Coordinates of C-alpha atoms in Angstrom, one line a residue:
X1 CA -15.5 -13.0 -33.8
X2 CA -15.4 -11.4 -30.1
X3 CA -11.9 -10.5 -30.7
X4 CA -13.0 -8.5 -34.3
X5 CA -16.3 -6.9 -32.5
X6 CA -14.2 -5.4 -29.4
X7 CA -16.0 -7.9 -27.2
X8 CA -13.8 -9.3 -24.1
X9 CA -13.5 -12.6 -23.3
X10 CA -16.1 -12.3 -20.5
X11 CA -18.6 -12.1 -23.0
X12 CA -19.4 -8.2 -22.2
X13 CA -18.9 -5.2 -24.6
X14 CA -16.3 -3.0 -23.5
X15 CA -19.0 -0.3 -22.7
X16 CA -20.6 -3.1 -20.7
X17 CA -17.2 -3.8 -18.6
X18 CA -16.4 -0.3 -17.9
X19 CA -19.9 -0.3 -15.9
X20 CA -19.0 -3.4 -14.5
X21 CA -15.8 -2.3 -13.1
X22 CA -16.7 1.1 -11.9
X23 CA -19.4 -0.4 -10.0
X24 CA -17.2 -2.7 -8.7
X25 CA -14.7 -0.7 -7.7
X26 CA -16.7 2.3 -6.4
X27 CA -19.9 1.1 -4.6
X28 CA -19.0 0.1 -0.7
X29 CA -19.7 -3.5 -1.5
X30 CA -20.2 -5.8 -4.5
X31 CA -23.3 -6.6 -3.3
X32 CA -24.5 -3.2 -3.7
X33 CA -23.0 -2.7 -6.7
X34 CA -25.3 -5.8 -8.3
X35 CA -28.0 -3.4 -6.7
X36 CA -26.4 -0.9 -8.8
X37 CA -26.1 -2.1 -11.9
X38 CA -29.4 -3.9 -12.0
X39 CA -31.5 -0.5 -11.0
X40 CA -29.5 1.8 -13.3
X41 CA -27.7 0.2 -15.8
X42 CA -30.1 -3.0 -16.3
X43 CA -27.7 -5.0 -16.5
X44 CA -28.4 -8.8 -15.0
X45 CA -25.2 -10.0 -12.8
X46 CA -24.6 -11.7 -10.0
X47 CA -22.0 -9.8 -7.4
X48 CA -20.0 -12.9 -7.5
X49 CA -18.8 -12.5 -11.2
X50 CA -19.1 -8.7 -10.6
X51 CA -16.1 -9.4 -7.6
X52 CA -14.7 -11.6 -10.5
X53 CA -14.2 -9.0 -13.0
X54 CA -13.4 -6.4 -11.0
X55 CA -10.4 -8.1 -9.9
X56 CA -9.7 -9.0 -13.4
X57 CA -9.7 -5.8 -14.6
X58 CA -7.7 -4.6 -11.4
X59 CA -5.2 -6.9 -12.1
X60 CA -4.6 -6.3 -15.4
X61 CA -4.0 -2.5 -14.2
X62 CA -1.8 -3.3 -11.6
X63 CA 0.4 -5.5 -14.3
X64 CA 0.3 -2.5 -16.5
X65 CA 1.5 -0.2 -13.5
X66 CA 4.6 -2.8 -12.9
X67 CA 5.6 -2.8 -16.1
X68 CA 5.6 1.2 -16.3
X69 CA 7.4 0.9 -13.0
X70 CA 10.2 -1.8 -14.7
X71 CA 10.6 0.6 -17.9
X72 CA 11.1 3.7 -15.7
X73 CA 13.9 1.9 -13.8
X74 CA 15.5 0.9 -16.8
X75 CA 15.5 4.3 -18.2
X76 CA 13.1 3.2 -21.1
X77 CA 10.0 5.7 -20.3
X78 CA 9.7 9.3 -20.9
X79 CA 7.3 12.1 -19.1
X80 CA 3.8 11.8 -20.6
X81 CA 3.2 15.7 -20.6
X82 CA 5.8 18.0 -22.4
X83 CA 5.2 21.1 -20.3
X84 CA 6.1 20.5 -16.4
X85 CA 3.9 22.1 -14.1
X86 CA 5.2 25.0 -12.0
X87 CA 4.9 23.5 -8.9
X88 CA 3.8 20.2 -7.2
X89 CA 3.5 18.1 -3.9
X90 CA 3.5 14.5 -3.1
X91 CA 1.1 13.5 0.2
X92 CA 2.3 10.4 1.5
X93 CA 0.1 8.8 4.1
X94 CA -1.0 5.1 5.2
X95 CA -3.8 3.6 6.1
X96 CA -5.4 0.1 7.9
X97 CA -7.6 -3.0 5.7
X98 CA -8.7 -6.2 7.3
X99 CA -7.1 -9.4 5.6
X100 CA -7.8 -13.0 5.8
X101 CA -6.2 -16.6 5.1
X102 CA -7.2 -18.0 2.0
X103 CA -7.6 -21.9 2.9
X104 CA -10.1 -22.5 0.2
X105 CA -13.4 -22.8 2.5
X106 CA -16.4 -20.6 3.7
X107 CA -15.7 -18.4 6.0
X108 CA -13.1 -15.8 8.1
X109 CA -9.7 -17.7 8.6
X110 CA -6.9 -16.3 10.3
X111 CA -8.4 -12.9 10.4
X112 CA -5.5 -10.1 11.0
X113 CA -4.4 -6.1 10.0
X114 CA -2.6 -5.0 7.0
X115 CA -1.3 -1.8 5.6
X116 CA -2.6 0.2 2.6
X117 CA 0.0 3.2 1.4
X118 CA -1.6 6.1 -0.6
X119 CA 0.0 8.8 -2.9
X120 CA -1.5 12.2 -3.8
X121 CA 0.4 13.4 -6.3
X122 CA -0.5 16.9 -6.6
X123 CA 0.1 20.1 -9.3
X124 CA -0.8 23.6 -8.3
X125 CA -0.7 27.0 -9.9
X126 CA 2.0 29.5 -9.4
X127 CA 2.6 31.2 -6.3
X128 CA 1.9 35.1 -5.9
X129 CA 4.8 37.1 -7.7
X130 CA 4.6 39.4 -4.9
X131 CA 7.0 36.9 -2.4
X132 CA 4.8 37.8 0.4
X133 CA 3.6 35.3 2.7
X134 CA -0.5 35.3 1.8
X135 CA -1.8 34.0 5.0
X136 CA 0.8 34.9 7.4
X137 CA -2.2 34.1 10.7
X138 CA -3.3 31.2 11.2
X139 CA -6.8 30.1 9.6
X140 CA -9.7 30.5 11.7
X141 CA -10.3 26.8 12.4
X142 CA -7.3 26.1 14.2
X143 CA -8.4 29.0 16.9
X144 CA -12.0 27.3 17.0
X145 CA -11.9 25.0 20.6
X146 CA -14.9 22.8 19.2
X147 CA -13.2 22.5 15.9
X148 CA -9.8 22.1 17.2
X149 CA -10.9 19.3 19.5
X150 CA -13.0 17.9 16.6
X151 CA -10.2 18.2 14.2
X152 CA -7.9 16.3 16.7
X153 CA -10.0 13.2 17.6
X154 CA -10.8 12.6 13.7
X155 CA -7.0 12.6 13.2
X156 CA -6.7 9.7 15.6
X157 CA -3.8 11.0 17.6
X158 CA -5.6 12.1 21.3
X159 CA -8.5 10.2 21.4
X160 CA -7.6 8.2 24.4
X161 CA -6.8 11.2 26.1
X162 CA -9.8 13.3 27.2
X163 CA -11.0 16.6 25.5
X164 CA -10.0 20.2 26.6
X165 CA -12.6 21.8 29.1
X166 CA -13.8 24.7 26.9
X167 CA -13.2 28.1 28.9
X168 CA -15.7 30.7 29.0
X169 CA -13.7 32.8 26.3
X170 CA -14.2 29.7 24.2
X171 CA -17.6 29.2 23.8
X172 CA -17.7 32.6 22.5
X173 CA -15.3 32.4 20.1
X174 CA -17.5 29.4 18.9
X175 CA -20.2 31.2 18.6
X176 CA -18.8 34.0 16.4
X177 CA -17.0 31.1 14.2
X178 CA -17.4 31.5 10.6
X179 CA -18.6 28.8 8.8
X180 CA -17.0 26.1 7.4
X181 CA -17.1 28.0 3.7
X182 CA -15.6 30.6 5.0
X183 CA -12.9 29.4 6.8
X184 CA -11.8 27.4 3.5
X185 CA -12.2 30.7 1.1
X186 CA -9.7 32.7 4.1
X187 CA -7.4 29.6 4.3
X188 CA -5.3 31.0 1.2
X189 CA -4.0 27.1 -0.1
X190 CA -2.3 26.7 -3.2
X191 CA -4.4 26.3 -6.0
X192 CA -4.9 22.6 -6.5
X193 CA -5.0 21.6 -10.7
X194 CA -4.2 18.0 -11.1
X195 CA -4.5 15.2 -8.6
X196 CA -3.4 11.2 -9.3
X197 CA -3.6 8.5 -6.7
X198 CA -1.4 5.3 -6.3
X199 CA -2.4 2.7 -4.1
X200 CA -0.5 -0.3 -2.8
X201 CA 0.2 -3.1 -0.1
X202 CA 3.7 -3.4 -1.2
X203 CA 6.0 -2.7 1.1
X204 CA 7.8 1.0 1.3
X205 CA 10.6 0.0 -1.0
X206 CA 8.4 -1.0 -3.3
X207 CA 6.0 1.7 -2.8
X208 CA 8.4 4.5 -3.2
X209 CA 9.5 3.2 -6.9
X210 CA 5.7 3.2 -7.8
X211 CA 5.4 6.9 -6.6
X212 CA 8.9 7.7 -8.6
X213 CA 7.6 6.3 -11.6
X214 CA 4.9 8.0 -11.7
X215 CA 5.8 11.3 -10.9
X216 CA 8.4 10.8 -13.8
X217 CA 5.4 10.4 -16.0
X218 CA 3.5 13.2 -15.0
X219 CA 7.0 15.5 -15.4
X220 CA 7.5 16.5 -11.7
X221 CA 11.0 16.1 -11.6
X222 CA 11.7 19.0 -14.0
X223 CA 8.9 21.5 -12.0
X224 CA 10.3 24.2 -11.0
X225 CA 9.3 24.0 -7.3
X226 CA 8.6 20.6 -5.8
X227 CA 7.8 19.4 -2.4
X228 CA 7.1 15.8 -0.2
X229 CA 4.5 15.7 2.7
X230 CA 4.1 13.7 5.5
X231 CA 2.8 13.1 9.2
X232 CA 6.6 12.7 9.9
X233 CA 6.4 9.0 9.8
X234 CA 9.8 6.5 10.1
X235 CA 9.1 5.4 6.8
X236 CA 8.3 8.7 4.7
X237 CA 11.6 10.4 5.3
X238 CA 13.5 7.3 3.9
X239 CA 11.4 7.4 0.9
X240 CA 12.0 10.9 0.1
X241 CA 15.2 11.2 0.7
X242 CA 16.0 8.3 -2.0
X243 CA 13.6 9.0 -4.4
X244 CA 13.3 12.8 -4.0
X245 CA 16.5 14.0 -2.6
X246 CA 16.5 17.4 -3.4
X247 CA 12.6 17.8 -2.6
X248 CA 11.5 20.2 0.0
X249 CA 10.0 17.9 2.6
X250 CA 7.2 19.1 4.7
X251 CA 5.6 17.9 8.1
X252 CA 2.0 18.0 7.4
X253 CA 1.0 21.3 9.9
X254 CA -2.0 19.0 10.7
X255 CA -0.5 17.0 12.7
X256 CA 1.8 19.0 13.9
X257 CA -1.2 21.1 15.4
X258 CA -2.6 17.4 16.9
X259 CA 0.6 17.0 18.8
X260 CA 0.6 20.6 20.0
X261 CA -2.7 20.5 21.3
X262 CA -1.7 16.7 23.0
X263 CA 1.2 19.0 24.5
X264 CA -0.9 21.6 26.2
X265 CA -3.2 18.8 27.5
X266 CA -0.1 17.4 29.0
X267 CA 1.2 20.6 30.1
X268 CA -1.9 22.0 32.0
X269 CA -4.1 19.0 32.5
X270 CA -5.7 19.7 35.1
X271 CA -6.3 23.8 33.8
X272 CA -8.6 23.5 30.7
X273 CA -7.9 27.6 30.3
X274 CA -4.9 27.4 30.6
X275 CA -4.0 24.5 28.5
X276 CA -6.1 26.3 25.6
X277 CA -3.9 29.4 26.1
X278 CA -1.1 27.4 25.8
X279 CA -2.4 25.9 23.0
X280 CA -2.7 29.2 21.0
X281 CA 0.6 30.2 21.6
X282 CA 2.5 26.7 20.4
X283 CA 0.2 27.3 17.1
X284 CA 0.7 30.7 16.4
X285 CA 4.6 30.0 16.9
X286 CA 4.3 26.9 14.3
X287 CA 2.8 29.1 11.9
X288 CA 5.0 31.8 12.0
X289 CA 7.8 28.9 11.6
X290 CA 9.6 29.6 14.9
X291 CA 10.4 26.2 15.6
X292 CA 13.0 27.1 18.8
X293 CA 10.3 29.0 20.5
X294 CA 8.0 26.0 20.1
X295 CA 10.5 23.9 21.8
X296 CA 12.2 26.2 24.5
X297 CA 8.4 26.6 25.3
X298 CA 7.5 23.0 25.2
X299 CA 10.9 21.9 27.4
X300 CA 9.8 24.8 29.9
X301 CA 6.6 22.9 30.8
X302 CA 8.2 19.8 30.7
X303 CA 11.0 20.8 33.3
X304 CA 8.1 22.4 35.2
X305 CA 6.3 18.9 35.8
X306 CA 9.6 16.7 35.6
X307 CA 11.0 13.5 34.0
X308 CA 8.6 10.8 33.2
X309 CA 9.7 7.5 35.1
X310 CA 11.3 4.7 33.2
X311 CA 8.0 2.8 32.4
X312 CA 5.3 5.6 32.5
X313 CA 2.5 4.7 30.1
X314 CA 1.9 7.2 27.0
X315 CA -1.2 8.4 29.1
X316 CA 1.2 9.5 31.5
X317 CA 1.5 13.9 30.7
X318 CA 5.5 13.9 31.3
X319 CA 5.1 10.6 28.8
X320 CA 2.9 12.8 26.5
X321 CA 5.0 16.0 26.3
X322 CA 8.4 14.1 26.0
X323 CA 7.1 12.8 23.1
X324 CA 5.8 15.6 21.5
X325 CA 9.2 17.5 22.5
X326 CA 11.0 14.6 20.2
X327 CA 8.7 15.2 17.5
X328 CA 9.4 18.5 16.9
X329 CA 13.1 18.3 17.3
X330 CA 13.0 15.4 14.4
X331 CA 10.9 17.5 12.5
X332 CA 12.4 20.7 13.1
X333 CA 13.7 21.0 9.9
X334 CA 10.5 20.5 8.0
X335 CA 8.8 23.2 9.6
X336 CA 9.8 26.4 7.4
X337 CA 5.3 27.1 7.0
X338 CA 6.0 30.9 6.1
X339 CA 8.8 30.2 3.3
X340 CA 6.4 27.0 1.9
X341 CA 3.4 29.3 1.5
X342 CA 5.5 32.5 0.0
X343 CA 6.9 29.7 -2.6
X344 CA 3.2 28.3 -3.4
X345 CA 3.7 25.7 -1.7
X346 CA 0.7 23.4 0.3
X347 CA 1.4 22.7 4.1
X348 CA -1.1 20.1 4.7
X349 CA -1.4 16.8 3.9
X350 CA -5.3 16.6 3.6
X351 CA -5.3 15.7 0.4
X352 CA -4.0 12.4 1.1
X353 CA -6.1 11.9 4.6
X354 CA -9.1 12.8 1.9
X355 CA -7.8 9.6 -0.6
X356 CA -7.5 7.6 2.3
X357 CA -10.9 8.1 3.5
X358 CA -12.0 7.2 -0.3
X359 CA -10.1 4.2 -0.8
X360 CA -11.6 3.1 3.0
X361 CA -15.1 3.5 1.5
X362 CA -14.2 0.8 -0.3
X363 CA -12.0 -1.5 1.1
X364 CA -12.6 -1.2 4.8
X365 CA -15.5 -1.9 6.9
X366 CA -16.2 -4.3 10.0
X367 CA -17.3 -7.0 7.9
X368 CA -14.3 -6.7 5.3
X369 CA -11.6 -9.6 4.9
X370 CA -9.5 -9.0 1.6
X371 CA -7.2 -12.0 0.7
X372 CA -3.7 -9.8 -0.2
X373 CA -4.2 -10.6 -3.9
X374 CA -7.9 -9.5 -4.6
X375 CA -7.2 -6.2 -2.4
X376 CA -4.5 -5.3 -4.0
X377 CA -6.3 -5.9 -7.3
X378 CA -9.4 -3.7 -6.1
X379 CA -7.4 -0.7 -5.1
X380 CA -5.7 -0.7 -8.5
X381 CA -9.2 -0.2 -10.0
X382 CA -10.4 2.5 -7.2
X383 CA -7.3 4.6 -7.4
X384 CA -7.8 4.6 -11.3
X385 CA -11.2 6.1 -10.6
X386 CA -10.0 8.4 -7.8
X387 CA -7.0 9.9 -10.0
X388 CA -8.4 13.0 -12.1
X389 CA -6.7 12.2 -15.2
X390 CA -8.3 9.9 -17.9
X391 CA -6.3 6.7 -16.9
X392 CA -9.4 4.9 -16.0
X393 CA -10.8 4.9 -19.7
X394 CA -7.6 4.8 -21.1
X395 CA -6.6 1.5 -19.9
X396 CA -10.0 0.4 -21.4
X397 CA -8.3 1.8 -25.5
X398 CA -5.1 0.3 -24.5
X399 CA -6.8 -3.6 -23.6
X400 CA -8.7 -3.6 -26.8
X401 CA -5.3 -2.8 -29.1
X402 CA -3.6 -5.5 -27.1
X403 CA -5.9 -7.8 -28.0
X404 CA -5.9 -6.8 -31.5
X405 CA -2.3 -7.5 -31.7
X406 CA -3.0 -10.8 -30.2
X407 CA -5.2 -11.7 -32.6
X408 CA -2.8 -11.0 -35.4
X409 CA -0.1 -12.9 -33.7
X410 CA -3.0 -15.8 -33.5
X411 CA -3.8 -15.5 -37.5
X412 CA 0.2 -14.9 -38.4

């Protein structure tokens, strides 16, 4: 009779278990999510079997997404939209979850750090038919001290290094900042359409077959301009030279601008005027894609102070620019901004530093343990949520005509 009325085997309508599961996989805590449920929805469950279901349900997902992964590799599935879109990114990023030993009892065991890796896949309109570059300055942020030194610690790159000494000439130019509104309207990004998330703590090999397959089914292999970005990461490049080899690939200009600003720090550290200055010229050449100027400028300063020593710590600024001097030369040829934003293409990666945030909402937090499993589970259920397509419902029609044909396979 459940099986004939739609009902699940939980005992809950479907309409019931979609609540159930976006609670579960949205609120910051199952606890809160109980909260949720029983204030809004009126619906009387404990936040154990609301962490119980939620898993379920993630875990049916995440078996549905390996078996569109397994018929993609075998050549079985075919792109779900017939039209391609006319151009499209990929934002590749990682981020950190706290992970425990599951020994059965009460309690933290074996508490450790794991990774999470997080796909935007990304469609955008077409790029201006005029071939000009539309925003060939920079935006106005990134010549904003306090938003440049803002921008810089929440990126997580310089924050054991201490901030730039604002100059006189800065604290002007923050005062006759635009606001954050404007600065986004000026910044002339591609026009974002479509966005899907994949979420995993597979490793990259892995990974990089779940973000092929679906990009097959969303048709980006037959846009017409396509493009991978990244933070310039050991394991990024890998990926997208085996699973998108004839991609543009992009270093995310965000963190290129972090490592810039590290450099001038490192350059003039002792001269917060002049490092700024410094600053503004390493960004405007970056922009302007003049990737030998950035490093004949950059090895200038670095012959000026001299060869780090053998073991000088990171903190060290010959340490510091030496490293930023190898990070440009490795990326050097991922640093064509002015011929990415004439073809339409994006040049940042915040998309993906955005998911990442999202998906942390949820699964990280200073009292968060996730046994491998369950995590893996509940990110299946939050990137459903998070993607802007209507794969969280859908999975919802597809469960109920599975278990239709398992009940005729039952009465056969």
């Amino acid at each position: 009779m459940d099986l004939e009325l739609g009902l699940s085997t939980e005992g809950y309508s479907p309409s019931v278990l979609r609540k159930i599961e976006y609670a579960g996989g949205n609120a910051p805590s199952f606890a809160q999510a109980h909260d949720a449920l029983t204030r809004l929805a009126e619906i009387a469950i404990s936040a154990k079997h609301i962490e119980r279901l939620t898993e379920r349900l993630g875990q049916e997902r995440q078996a549905q997404r390996d078996a569109a992964v397994a018929a993609f590799r075998e050549g079985a599935s075919q792109p779900r939209y017939p039209d391609p879109p006319a151009v499209v990114a990929i934002h590749l990023d990682a981020g950190k979850i706290q992970l425990r030993n599951d020994d059965g009892a009460p309690g933290v065991r074996v508490p450790h750090w794991g990774d999470t890796k997080v796909a935007c896949l990304a469609s955008y309109g077409p790029p201006a038919e005029d071939g000009k570059d539309p925003q060939p300055e920079p935006p106005a942020a990134f010549v904003n001290p306090t938003r440049v030194a803002r921008l810089c610690s929440e990126m997580e790159r310089v924050r054991s290094q201490p901030a730039v000494a604002l100059p006189p000439a800065a604290t002007q130019a923050e005062s006759a900042s635009t606001s954050e509104e404007d600065e986004r309207k000026a910044h002339a990004a591609p026009s974002l359409l479509l966005r899907t998330a994949i979420a995993t703590m597979l490793n990259c090999e892995q990974f990089g077959w779940l973000v092929s397959a679906e990009a097959h089914r969303r048709g980006f292999y037959l846009a017409l301009r396509r493009a991978v970005l990244g933070d310039g990461g050991n394991w990024i490049v890998p990926l997208a030279q085996m699973h998108f080899p004839d991609w543009v690939q992009i270093l995310d200009f965000l963190h290129l601008l972090v490592h810039l600003y590290a450099a001038a720090q490192a350059a003039w550290s002792s001269a917060p005027k002049r490092a700024w200055t410094l600053y503004l010229k390493l960004l405007q050449q970056a922009w302007g894609g003049q990737v030998g100027e950035v490093l004949r400028e950059l090895e200038r300063h670095a012959q000026r102070l001299g060869d780090p020593p053998p073991k000088a710590s990171d903190a060290d600024p010959r340490r510091r620019l030496a490293l930023v001097i190898h990070y440009v030369r490795e990326n050097a040829s991922r640093m064509d901004y002015p011929r990415y934003r004439r073809e339409g293409l994006p040049t940042s990666s915040a998309l993906v530093e955005s998911l990442i945030k999202q998906f942390n909402k949820r699964v990280k937090g200073s009292e968060k343990f996730w046994i491998d499993n369950r995590a893996e589970a509940v990110l299946q259920v939050r990137a459903a949520y998070l993607s802007e397509d209507d794969r969280a419902e859908q999975h919802y029609g597809q469960r109920a005509l599975e278990r239709a044909r398992a009940a005729r396979r039952r009465s056969a």
